[in-house]
Amino acid sequence: MFKRKSKKVSEQDKKKDDIKGLWKKCEKCANVIYNQELEQNLRVCPACGYHYQLNPYERIQILLDPDSFKEQDENISPVDPLNFSYSGTTYKAKLKESQINYNSKDAMIIGKGKIFGKSIELGIMDFRFLGGSMGSVVGEKFVRGVMYAIKYKIPYVVISASGGARMQEGMVSLMQMAKTSAALNLLSDHNIPYVVILTHPTTGGVTASFAMLGDIIIAEPSALIGFAGPRVIEQTIKQKLPPGFQSSEFQLDHGFVDIIVERKNLKETLFKVLNYLYDW
């Protein structure tokens, strides 16, 4: 993290900073957006519809009834089984940095909440935390979410945002793919629906496990969804990929996604889907 040297700031500099804080250039269409307008539009560009990433607590505000979410197992912390270090930085140090910056123990939170008065079990991945990578804690929390859904007899909804399995935990991370996939059989045995909402990006081991096993798979518009990223594939096959490859729309056309839903319609659509799948 960069730290500025202390210096005297002129009134003119303060005004410039205030102006910068009022506006944002869209990452997709480059249009200048008024920040307040962007927030009111649920962090979706009003010009091109680009969906910015949200943190888990912003997701909760959009998706659930006010003050209905109760977080579960928030104090589960990861360990460093390999004593991993790279580029002069240790895994422990990176974990601690993310835990302080994002006030969370790891890249997933789970909890029970309500949507239009009906209870659901909700798991949300946080891409800010080491790229939303799936290690032992993400896998464990996912499985505990399954068990809570069974215990309370409520649908299980997971919002994915991940770069894949967490390399710093080696095989401990990779085994979470099998662990989470196997746990979903328990939901099926109890006739409890499992719905996944894919957001940008959902890749790697998460895509290859629980993100693609939903009874219904919903995606936000233009999200990157795939296993290996486009650059990796291009370097491997030595060919240019078609436009929109691995986007939500591409995956919908090829049968990997059931429906694409804009953020403003997500709560209502999810409720309709759950009502169709389950008799609360």
PDB file of C-alpha atoms in Angstrom:
ATOM      1  CA  MET A   1       0.000   0.000   0.000  1.00  0.00           C
ATOM      2  CA  PHE A   2       1.391   3.415  -0.966  1.00  0.00           C
ATOM      3  CA  LYS A   3       1.619   6.104   1.651  1.00  0.00           C
ATOM      4  CA  ARG A   4       1.921   9.746   0.702  1.00  0.00           C
ATOM      5  CA  LYS A   5       4.500  11.880   2.411  1.00  0.00           C
ATOM      6  CA  SER A   6       2.934  14.484   4.627  1.00  0.00           C
ATOM      7  CA  LYS A   7       2.751  17.888   2.974  1.00  0.00           C
ATOM      8  CA  LYS A   8       0.769  21.061   3.153  1.00  0.00           C
ATOM      9  CA  VAL A   9      -2.290  20.938   0.928  1.00  0.00           C
ATOM     10  CA  SER A  10      -3.516  24.177  -0.614  1.00  0.00           C
ATOM     11  CA  GLU A  11      -7.192  25.099  -0.820  1.00  0.00           C
ATOM     12  CA  GLN A  12      -6.937  24.780  -4.594  1.00  0.00           C
ATOM     13  CA  ASP A  13      -5.615  21.204  -4.264  1.00  0.00           C
ATOM     14  CA  LYS A  14      -8.474  20.379  -1.891  1.00  0.00           C
ATOM     15  CA  LYS A  15     -11.012  21.636  -4.420  1.00  0.00           C
ATOM     16  CA  LYS A  16      -9.381  19.505  -7.154  1.00  0.00           C
ATOM     17  CA  ASP A  17      -9.585  16.436  -4.918  1.00  0.00           C
ATOM     18  CA  ASP A  18     -13.243  17.173  -4.151  1.00  0.00           C
ATOM     19  CA  ILE A  19     -14.026  17.421  -7.861  1.00  0.00           C
ATOM     20  CA  LYS A  20     -12.208  14.132  -8.547  1.00  0.00           C
ATOM     21  CA  GLY A  21     -14.264  12.480  -5.838  1.00  0.00           C
ATOM     22  CA  LEU A  22     -17.504  13.541  -7.518  1.00  0.00           C
ATOM     23  CA  TRP A  23     -16.911  11.822 -10.853  1.00  0.00           C
ATOM     24  CA  LYS A  24     -15.788   8.459 -12.205  1.00  0.00           C
ATOM     25  CA  LYS A  25     -14.809   7.319 -15.680  1.00  0.00           C
ATOM     26  CA  CYS A  26     -16.566   4.102 -16.669  1.00  0.00           C
ATOM     27  CA  GLU A  27     -14.142   1.195 -17.029  1.00  0.00           C
ATOM     28  CA  LYS A  28     -15.982  -0.055 -20.116  1.00  0.00           C
ATOM     29  CA  CYS A  29     -17.386   2.873 -22.119  1.00  0.00           C
ATOM     30  CA  ALA A  30     -15.155   5.646 -20.667  1.00  0.00           C
ATOM     31  CA  ASN A  31     -18.151   7.912 -20.082  1.00  0.00           C
ATOM     32  CA  VAL A  32     -17.837  10.190 -17.078  1.00  0.00           C
ATOM     33  CA  ILE A  33     -20.370   9.257 -14.387  1.00  0.00           C
ATOM     34  CA  TYR A  34     -21.498  11.267 -11.404  1.00  0.00           C
ATOM     35  CA  ASN A  35     -20.556   9.093  -8.399  1.00  0.00           C
ATOM     36  CA  GLN A  36     -23.854   9.683  -6.631  1.00  0.00           C
ATOM     37  CA  GLU A  37     -25.732   8.602  -9.758  1.00  0.00           C
ATOM     38  CA  LEU A  38     -23.581   5.451  -9.950  1.00  0.00           C
ATOM     39  CA  GLU A  39     -24.385   4.549  -6.342  1.00  0.00           C
ATOM     40  CA  GLN A  40     -28.098   5.181  -6.851  1.00  0.00           C
ATOM     41  CA  ASN A  41     -27.957   2.904  -9.902  1.00  0.00           C
ATOM     42  CA  LEU A  42     -26.547   0.050  -7.746  1.00  0.00           C
ATOM     43  CA  ARG A  43     -23.048   0.622  -9.178  1.00  0.00           C
ATOM     44  CA  VAL A  44     -24.151  -0.020 -12.734  1.00  0.00           C
ATOM     45  CA  CYS A  45     -23.042   2.429 -15.438  1.00  0.00           C
ATOM     46  CA  PRO A  46     -26.175   4.287 -16.638  1.00  0.00           C
ATOM     47  CA  ALA A  47     -24.640   4.735 -20.089  1.00  0.00           C
ATOM     48  CA  CYS A  48     -23.503   1.205 -21.027  1.00  0.00           C
ATOM     49  CA  GLY A  49     -24.841  -1.029 -18.243  1.00  0.00           C
ATOM     50  CA  TYR A  50     -21.398  -2.122 -17.014  1.00  0.00           C
ATOM     51  CA  HIS A  51     -21.779  -3.853 -13.634  1.00  0.00           C
ATOM     52  CA  TYR A  52     -19.076  -2.859 -11.176  1.00  0.00           C
ATOM     53  CA  GLN A  53     -17.977  -5.339  -8.535  1.00  0.00           C
ATOM     54  CA  LEU A  54     -19.697  -5.169  -5.152  1.00  0.00           C
ATOM     55  CA  ASN A  55     -18.451  -6.249  -1.750  1.00  0.00           C
ATOM     56  CA  PRO A  56     -20.518  -8.788   0.245  1.00  0.00           C
ATOM     57  CA  TYR A  57     -22.235  -6.171   2.392  1.00  0.00           C
ATOM     58  CA  GLU A  58     -23.351  -4.195  -0.663  1.00  0.00           C
ATOM     59  CA  ARG A  59     -24.737  -7.440  -2.064  1.00  0.00           C
ATOM     60  CA  ILE A  60     -26.673  -8.044   1.141  1.00  0.00           C
ATOM     61  CA  GLN A  61     -28.229  -4.572   0.960  1.00  0.00           C
ATOM     62  CA  ILE A  62     -29.401  -5.162  -2.604  1.00  0.00           C
ATOM     63  CA  LEU A  63     -30.583  -8.747  -2.266  1.00  0.00           C
ATOM     64  CA  LEU A  64     -32.042  -9.141   1.246  1.00  0.00           C
ATOM     65  CA  ASP A  65     -34.680  -7.446   3.356  1.00  0.00           C
ATOM     66  CA  PRO A  66     -33.245  -4.676   5.579  1.00  0.00           C
ATOM     67  CA  ASP A  67     -31.537  -5.861   8.790  1.00  0.00           C
ATOM     68  CA  SER A  68     -32.487  -9.491   8.147  1.00  0.00           C
ATOM     69  CA  PHE A  69     -28.998 -10.937   7.619  1.00  0.00           C
ATOM     70  CA  LYS A  70     -27.327 -12.774  10.493  1.00  0.00           C
ATOM     71  CA  GLU A  71     -23.757 -13.827   9.749  1.00  0.00           C
ATOM     72  CA  GLN A  72     -22.624 -17.306  10.782  1.00  0.00           C
ATOM     73  CA  ASP A  73     -19.168 -18.695  11.620  1.00  0.00           C
ATOM     74  CA  GLU A  74     -17.477 -15.361  10.959  1.00  0.00           C
ATOM     75  CA  ASN A  75     -14.410 -16.221  13.062  1.00  0.00           C
ATOM     76  CA  ILE A  76     -13.118 -19.204  11.070  1.00  0.00           C
ATOM     77  CA  SER A  77      -9.566 -18.307  10.008  1.00  0.00           C
ATOM     78  CA  PRO A  78      -7.244 -19.933   7.450  1.00  0.00           C
ATOM     79  CA  VAL A  79      -3.874 -21.465   8.319  1.00  0.00           C
ATOM     80  CA  ASP A  80      -0.630 -21.621   6.349  1.00  0.00           C
ATOM     81  CA  PRO A  81      -0.074 -25.367   5.802  1.00  0.00           C
ATOM     82  CA  LEU A  82       2.841 -24.881   3.383  1.00  0.00           C
ATOM     83  CA  ASN A  83       4.561 -21.967   5.133  1.00  0.00           C
ATOM     84  CA  PHE A  84       4.186 -20.313   1.728  1.00  0.00           C
ATOM     85  CA  SER A  85       6.150 -17.262   0.597  1.00  0.00           C
ATOM     86  CA  TYR A  86       6.682 -15.592  -2.758  1.00  0.00           C
ATOM     87  CA  SER A  87       8.410 -12.451  -4.040  1.00  0.00           C
ATOM     88  CA  GLY A  88       9.602 -11.667  -0.533  1.00  0.00           C
ATOM     89  CA  THR A  89       6.078 -11.776   0.911  1.00  0.00           C
ATOM     90  CA  THR A  90       4.593 -14.494   3.091  1.00  0.00           C
ATOM     91  CA  TYR A  91       1.094 -15.916   2.810  1.00  0.00           C
ATOM     92  CA  LYS A  92       0.523 -15.079   6.467  1.00  0.00           C
ATOM     93  CA  ALA A  93       1.357 -11.432   5.807  1.00  0.00           C
ATOM     94  CA  LYS A  94      -1.012 -11.242   2.808  1.00  0.00           C
ATOM     95  CA  LEU A  95      -3.784 -12.846   4.852  1.00  0.00           C
ATOM     96  CA  LYS A  96      -3.326 -10.403   7.686  1.00  0.00           C
ATOM     97  CA  GLU A  97      -3.319  -7.454   5.297  1.00  0.00           C
ATOM     98  CA  SER A  98      -6.591  -8.550   3.661  1.00  0.00           C
ATOM     99  CA  GLN A  99      -8.206  -9.336   7.006  1.00  0.00           C
ATOM    100  CA  ILE A 100      -7.431  -5.827   8.257  1.00  0.00           C
ATOM    101  CA  ASN A 101      -8.376  -4.057   5.024  1.00  0.00           C
ATOM    102  CA  TYR A 102     -11.712  -5.834   4.517  1.00  0.00           C
ATOM    103  CA  ASN A 103     -12.695  -6.658   8.109  1.00  0.00           C
ATOM    104  CA  SER A 104     -13.199 -10.326   7.261  1.00  0.00           C
ATOM    105  CA  LYS A 105     -11.344 -13.544   8.050  1.00  0.00           C
ATOM    106  CA  ASP A 106     -11.480 -14.883   4.493  1.00  0.00           C
ATOM    107  CA  ALA A 107     -13.029 -14.588   1.020  1.00  0.00           C
ATOM    108  CA  MET A 108     -16.528 -15.866   1.835  1.00  0.00           C
ATOM    109  CA  ILE A 109     -19.203 -14.959   4.333  1.00  0.00           C
ATOM    110  CA  ILE A 110     -22.281 -17.045   5.066  1.00  0.00           C
ATOM    111  CA  GLY A 111     -25.460 -16.254   6.934  1.00  0.00           C
ATOM    112  CA  LYS A 112     -29.205 -16.531   7.169  1.00  0.00           C
ATOM    113  CA  GLY A 113     -31.408 -13.749   5.814  1.00  0.00           C
ATOM    114  CA  LYS A 114     -34.784 -12.971   4.329  1.00  0.00           C
ATOM    115  CA  ILE A 115     -35.944 -12.092   0.842  1.00  0.00           C
ATOM    116  CA  PHE A 116     -39.459 -10.632   0.746  1.00  0.00           C
ATOM    117  CA  GLY A 117     -40.049 -12.188   4.162  1.00  0.00           C
ATOM    118  CA  LYS A 118     -38.858 -15.687   3.220  1.00  0.00           C
ATOM    119  CA  SER A 119     -35.704 -17.131   4.823  1.00  0.00           C
ATOM    120  CA  ILE A 120     -32.700 -18.267   2.778  1.00  0.00           C
ATOM    121  CA  GLU A 121     -29.147 -19.359   3.525  1.00  0.00           C
ATOM    122  CA  LEU A 122     -26.740 -17.061   1.689  1.00  0.00           C
ATOM    123  CA  GLY A 123     -23.048 -17.385   0.847  1.00  0.00           C
ATOM    124  CA  ILE A 124     -21.179 -14.462  -0.746  1.00  0.00           C
ATOM    125  CA  MET A 125     -17.636 -14.422  -2.082  1.00  0.00           C
ATOM    126  CA  ASP A 126     -15.453 -11.328  -1.736  1.00  0.00           C
ATOM    127  CA  PHE A 127     -13.166 -10.769  -4.731  1.00  0.00           C
ATOM    128  CA  ARG A 128     -11.204  -8.105  -2.843  1.00  0.00           C
ATOM    129  CA  PHE A 129      -9.856 -10.781  -0.473  1.00  0.00           C
ATOM    130  CA  LEU A 130      -6.961 -12.423  -2.356  1.00  0.00           C
ATOM    131  CA  GLY A 131      -8.957 -12.426  -5.571  1.00  0.00           C
ATOM    132  CA  GLY A 132     -11.843 -14.331  -3.988  1.00  0.00           C
ATOM    133  CA  SER A 133      -9.643 -17.422  -4.085  1.00  0.00           C
ATOM    134  CA  MET A 134     -10.988 -20.658  -2.621  1.00  0.00           C
ATOM    135  CA  GLY A 135      -8.937 -22.115   0.206  1.00  0.00           C
ATOM    136  CA  SER A 136      -9.810 -24.240   3.215  1.00  0.00           C
ATOM    137  CA  VAL A 137     -12.011 -21.593   4.856  1.00  0.00           C
ATOM    138  CA  VAL A 138     -14.052 -20.828   1.726  1.00  0.00           C
ATOM    139  CA  GLY A 139     -14.657 -24.556   1.244  1.00  0.00           C
ATOM    140  CA  GLU A 140     -15.552 -25.068   4.900  1.00  0.00           C
ATOM    141  CA  LYS A 141     -17.930 -22.108   4.974  1.00  0.00           C
ATOM    142  CA  PHE A 142     -19.619 -23.267   1.792  1.00  0.00           C
ATOM    143  CA  VAL A 143     -20.229 -26.704   3.313  1.00  0.00           C
ATOM    144  CA  ARG A 144     -21.468 -25.186   6.569  1.00  0.00           C
ATOM    145  CA  GLY A 145     -23.906 -23.129   4.490  1.00  0.00           C
ATOM    146  CA  VAL A 146     -25.190 -26.394   3.046  1.00  0.00           C
ATOM    147  CA  MET A 147     -25.647 -27.823   6.547  1.00  0.00           C
ATOM    148  CA  TYR A 148     -27.481 -24.699   7.771  1.00  0.00           C
ATOM    149  CA  ALA A 149     -29.807 -24.827   4.755  1.00  0.00           C
ATOM    150  CA  ILE A 150     -30.629 -28.434   5.623  1.00  0.00           C
ATOM    151  CA  LYS A 151     -31.023 -27.649   9.323  1.00  0.00           C
ATOM    152  CA  TYR A 152     -33.463 -24.781   8.734  1.00  0.00           C
ATOM    153  CA  LYS A 153     -35.033 -26.325   5.609  1.00  0.00           C
ATOM    154  CA  ILE A 154     -34.423 -23.199   3.540  1.00  0.00           C
ATOM    155  CA  PRO A 155     -32.990 -22.635   0.017  1.00  0.00           C
ATOM    156  CA  TYR A 156     -29.249 -22.113  -0.397  1.00  0.00           C
ATOM    157  CA  VAL A 157     -28.075 -19.189  -2.547  1.00  0.00           C
ATOM    158  CA  VAL A 158     -24.413 -18.499  -3.336  1.00  0.00           C
ATOM    159  CA  ILE A 159     -22.962 -15.434  -5.074  1.00  0.00           C
ATOM    160  CA  SER A 160     -19.625 -16.263  -6.690  1.00  0.00           C
ATOM    161  CA  ALA A 161     -16.714 -13.953  -7.514  1.00  0.00           C
ATOM    162  CA  SER A 162     -13.391 -15.719  -7.691  1.00  0.00           C
ATOM    163  CA  GLY A 163     -10.083 -16.149  -9.461  1.00  0.00           C
ATOM    164  CA  GLY A 164     -10.108 -19.853  -8.568  1.00  0.00           C
ATOM    165  CA  ALA A 165      -8.348 -22.130  -6.093  1.00  0.00           C
ATOM    166  CA  ARG A 166      -5.856 -20.532  -3.676  1.00  0.00           C
ATOM    167  CA  MET A 167      -2.376 -21.628  -4.744  1.00  0.00           C
ATOM    168  CA  GLN A 168      -0.849 -20.741  -1.364  1.00  0.00           C
ATOM    169  CA  GLU A 169      -2.664 -23.700   0.224  1.00  0.00           C
ATOM    170  CA  GLY A 170      -1.730 -26.270  -2.417  1.00  0.00           C
ATOM    171  CA  MET A 171      -3.676 -29.537  -2.317  1.00  0.00           C
ATOM    172  CA  VAL A 172      -5.649 -28.337   0.711  1.00  0.00           C
ATOM    173  CA  SER A 173      -7.176 -25.763  -1.603  1.00  0.00           C
ATOM    174  CA  LEU A 174      -7.733 -28.119  -4.536  1.00  0.00           C
ATOM    175  CA  MET A 175      -9.563 -30.666  -2.378  1.00  0.00           C
ATOM    176  CA  GLN A 176     -12.229 -28.019  -1.672  1.00  0.00           C
ATOM    177  CA  MET A 177     -13.492 -28.582  -5.211  1.00  0.00           C
ATOM    178  CA  ALA A 178     -14.447 -32.155  -4.354  1.00  0.00           C
ATOM    179  CA  LYS A 179     -15.576 -31.236  -0.850  1.00  0.00           C
ATOM    180  CA  THR A 180     -18.027 -28.543  -1.961  1.00  0.00           C
ATOM    181  CA  SER A 181     -19.337 -30.606  -4.883  1.00  0.00           C
ATOM    182  CA  ALA A 182     -19.969 -33.625  -2.669  1.00  0.00           C
ATOM    183  CA  ALA A 183     -21.790 -31.493  -0.073  1.00  0.00           C
ATOM    184  CA  LEU A 184     -24.328 -30.411  -2.675  1.00  0.00           C
ATOM    185  CA  ASN A 185     -25.556 -33.992  -2.943  1.00  0.00           C
ATOM    186  CA  LEU A 186     -26.885 -33.581   0.588  1.00  0.00           C
ATOM    187  CA  LEU A 187     -29.061 -30.665  -0.511  1.00  0.00           C
ATOM    188  CA  SER A 188     -30.399 -32.760  -3.354  1.00  0.00           C
ATOM    189  CA  ASP A 189     -31.150 -35.634  -0.959  1.00  0.00           C
ATOM    190  CA  HIS A 190     -33.224 -33.237   1.172  1.00  0.00           C
ATOM    191  CA  ASN A 191     -34.961 -31.664  -1.866  1.00  0.00           C
ATOM    192  CA  ILE A 192     -33.584 -28.229  -0.999  1.00  0.00           C
ATOM    193  CA  PRO A 193     -32.834 -25.929  -3.966  1.00  0.00           C
ATOM    194  CA  TYR A 194     -29.388 -24.512  -4.630  1.00  0.00           C
ATOM    195  CA  VAL A 195     -29.168 -21.359  -6.758  1.00  0.00           C
ATOM    196  CA  VAL A 196     -25.908 -19.761  -7.914  1.00  0.00           C
ATOM    197  CA  ILE A 197     -25.463 -16.138  -8.977  1.00  0.00           C
ATOM    198  CA  LEU A 198     -22.324 -15.742 -11.103  1.00  0.00           C
ATOM    199  CA  THR A 199     -20.680 -12.324 -10.981  1.00  0.00           C
ATOM    200  CA  HIS A 200     -17.553 -10.890 -12.576  1.00  0.00           C
ATOM    201  CA  PRO A 201     -15.249 -12.764 -12.523  1.00  0.00           C
ATOM    202  CA  THR A 202     -16.004 -16.418 -11.758  1.00  0.00           C
ATOM    203  CA  THR A 203     -13.094 -18.576 -12.878  1.00  0.00           C
ATOM    204  CA  GLY A 204     -10.782 -21.476 -12.058  1.00  0.00           C
ATOM    205  CA  GLY A 205     -11.564 -24.077  -9.427  1.00  0.00           C
ATOM    206  CA  VAL A 206     -14.730 -22.299  -8.307  1.00  0.00           C
ATOM    207  CA  THR A 207     -16.157 -22.548 -11.826  1.00  0.00           C
ATOM    208  CA  ALA A 208     -15.043 -26.177 -11.956  1.00  0.00           C
ATOM    209  CA  SER A 209     -16.947 -27.002  -8.772  1.00  0.00           C
ATOM    210  CA  PHE A 210     -19.865 -25.403  -6.936  1.00  0.00           C
ATOM    211  CA  ALA A 211     -20.386 -22.414  -9.252  1.00  0.00           C
ATOM    212  CA  MET A 212     -21.653 -24.628 -12.083  1.00  0.00           C
ATOM    213  CA  LEU A 213     -23.718 -27.055 -10.011  1.00  0.00           C
ATOM    214  CA  GLY A 214     -26.742 -24.900  -9.250  1.00  0.00           C
ATOM    215  CA  ASP A 215     -30.267 -26.108  -9.865  1.00  0.00           C
ATOM    216  CA  ILE A 216     -30.601 -22.693 -11.498  1.00  0.00           C
ATOM    217  CA  ILE A 217     -27.561 -20.667 -12.582  1.00  0.00           C
ATOM    218  CA  ILE A 218     -28.072 -16.918 -12.786  1.00  0.00           C
ATOM    219  CA  ALA A 219     -25.433 -14.502 -14.098  1.00  0.00           C
ATOM    220  CA  GLU A 220     -24.993 -10.750 -14.094  1.00  0.00           C
ATOM    221  CA  PRO A 221     -24.523  -9.160 -17.543  1.00  0.00           C
ATOM    222  CA  SER A 222     -21.068  -9.312 -19.167  1.00  0.00           C
ATOM    223  CA  ALA A 223     -19.451 -11.222 -16.303  1.00  0.00           C
ATOM    224  CA  LEU A 224     -16.329 -13.242 -17.128  1.00  0.00           C
ATOM    225  CA  ILE A 225     -17.197 -16.905 -16.509  1.00  0.00           C
ATOM    226  CA  GLY A 226     -14.833 -19.734 -17.333  1.00  0.00           C
ATOM    227  CA  PHE A 227     -12.050 -22.021 -16.147  1.00  0.00           C
ATOM    228  CA  ALA A 228      -8.802 -20.675 -17.615  1.00  0.00           C
ATOM    229  CA  GLY A 229      -8.788 -16.971 -18.469  1.00  0.00           C
ATOM    230  CA  PRO A 230      -8.892 -15.737 -22.079  1.00  0.00           C
ATOM    231  CA  ARG A 231      -5.215 -14.724 -22.087  1.00  0.00           C
ATOM    232  CA  VAL A 232      -4.118 -18.154 -20.869  1.00  0.00           C
ATOM    233  CA  ILE A 233      -6.223 -19.886 -23.524  1.00  0.00           C
ATOM    234  CA  GLU A 234      -4.913 -17.646 -26.317  1.00  0.00           C
ATOM    235  CA  GLN A 235      -1.317 -18.287 -25.276  1.00  0.00           C
ATOM    236  CA  THR A 236      -1.980 -22.019 -25.165  1.00  0.00           C
ATOM    237  CA  ILE A 237      -3.817 -22.498 -28.476  1.00  0.00           C
ATOM    238  CA  LYS A 238      -1.974 -19.654 -30.279  1.00  0.00           C
ATOM    239  CA  GLN A 239      -5.242 -18.294 -31.638  1.00  0.00           C
ATOM    240  CA  LYS A 240      -7.351 -15.211 -31.098  1.00  0.00           C
ATOM    241  CA  LEU A 241     -10.604 -15.901 -29.270  1.00  0.00           C
ATOM    242  CA  PRO A 242     -13.966 -14.678 -30.644  1.00  0.00           C
ATOM    243  CA  PRO A 243     -15.422 -11.432 -29.240  1.00  0.00           C
ATOM    244  CA  GLY A 244     -17.315 -11.900 -25.994  1.00  0.00           C
ATOM    245  CA  PHE A 245     -15.762 -15.311 -25.340  1.00  0.00           C
ATOM    246  CA  GLN A 246     -16.535 -16.495 -21.764  1.00  0.00           C
ATOM    247  CA  SER A 247     -18.936 -13.625 -21.110  1.00  0.00           C
ATOM    248  CA  SER A 248     -22.296 -14.297 -19.441  1.00  0.00           C
ATOM    249  CA  GLU A 249     -23.977 -13.903 -22.809  1.00  0.00           C
ATOM    250  CA  PHE A 250     -21.597 -16.392 -24.448  1.00  0.00           C
ATOM    251  CA  GLN A 251     -22.225 -18.922 -21.668  1.00  0.00           C
ATOM    252  CA  LEU A 252     -25.999 -18.440 -21.958  1.00  0.00           C
ATOM    253  CA  ASP A 253     -25.855 -19.142 -25.696  1.00  0.00           C
ATOM    254  CA  HIS A 254     -23.861 -22.327 -25.034  1.00  0.00           C
ATOM    255  CA  GLY A 255     -26.104 -23.655 -22.271  1.00  0.00           C
ATOM    256  CA  PHE A 256     -23.892 -23.062 -19.230  1.00  0.00           C
ATOM    257  CA  VAL A 257     -26.104 -20.311 -17.749  1.00  0.00           C
ATOM    258  CA  ASP A 258     -29.875 -20.396 -17.336  1.00  0.00           C
ATOM    259  CA  ILE A 259     -30.645 -16.679 -17.160  1.00  0.00           C
ATOM    260  CA  ILE A 260     -28.898 -13.310 -17.193  1.00  0.00           C
ATOM    261  CA  VAL A 261     -30.378 -10.766 -14.801  1.00  0.00           C
ATOM    262  CA  GLU A 262     -29.559  -7.095 -14.381  1.00  0.00           C
ATOM    263  CA  ARG A 263     -28.718  -6.098 -10.823  1.00  0.00           C
ATOM    264  CA  LYS A 264     -31.826  -3.947 -10.385  1.00  0.00           C
ATOM    265  CA  ASN A 265     -34.024  -6.991 -11.099  1.00  0.00           C
ATOM    266  CA  LEU A 266     -31.986  -9.564  -9.187  1.00  0.00           C
ATOM    267  CA  LYS A 267     -33.915  -9.673  -5.912  1.00  0.00           C
ATOM    268  CA  GLU A 268     -37.321 -10.027  -7.541  1.00  0.00           C
ATOM    269  CA  THR A 269     -36.079 -12.606 -10.070  1.00  0.00           C
ATOM    270  CA  LEU A 270     -34.349 -14.686  -7.404  1.00  0.00           C
ATOM    271  CA  PHE A 271     -37.494 -14.698  -5.292  1.00  0.00           C
ATOM    272  CA  LYS A 272     -39.572 -15.894  -8.261  1.00  0.00           C
ATOM    273  CA  VAL A 273     -37.056 -18.641  -9.024  1.00  0.00           C
ATOM    274  CA  LEU A 274     -37.007 -19.843  -5.422  1.00  0.00           C
ATOM    275  CA  ASN A 275     -40.794 -19.769  -5.212  1.00  0.00           C
ATOM    276  CA  TYR A 276     -40.940 -21.956  -8.310  1.00  0.00           C
ATOM    277  CA  LEU A 277     -38.381 -24.426  -6.954  1.00  0.00           C
ATOM    278  CA  TYR A 278     -39.425 -24.659  -3.328  1.00  0.00           C
ATOM    279  CA  ASP A 279     -42.515 -24.603  -1.146  1.00  0.00           C
ATOM    280  CA  TRP A 280     -41.419 -22.595   1.884  1.00  0.00           C
TER     281      TRP A 280
END
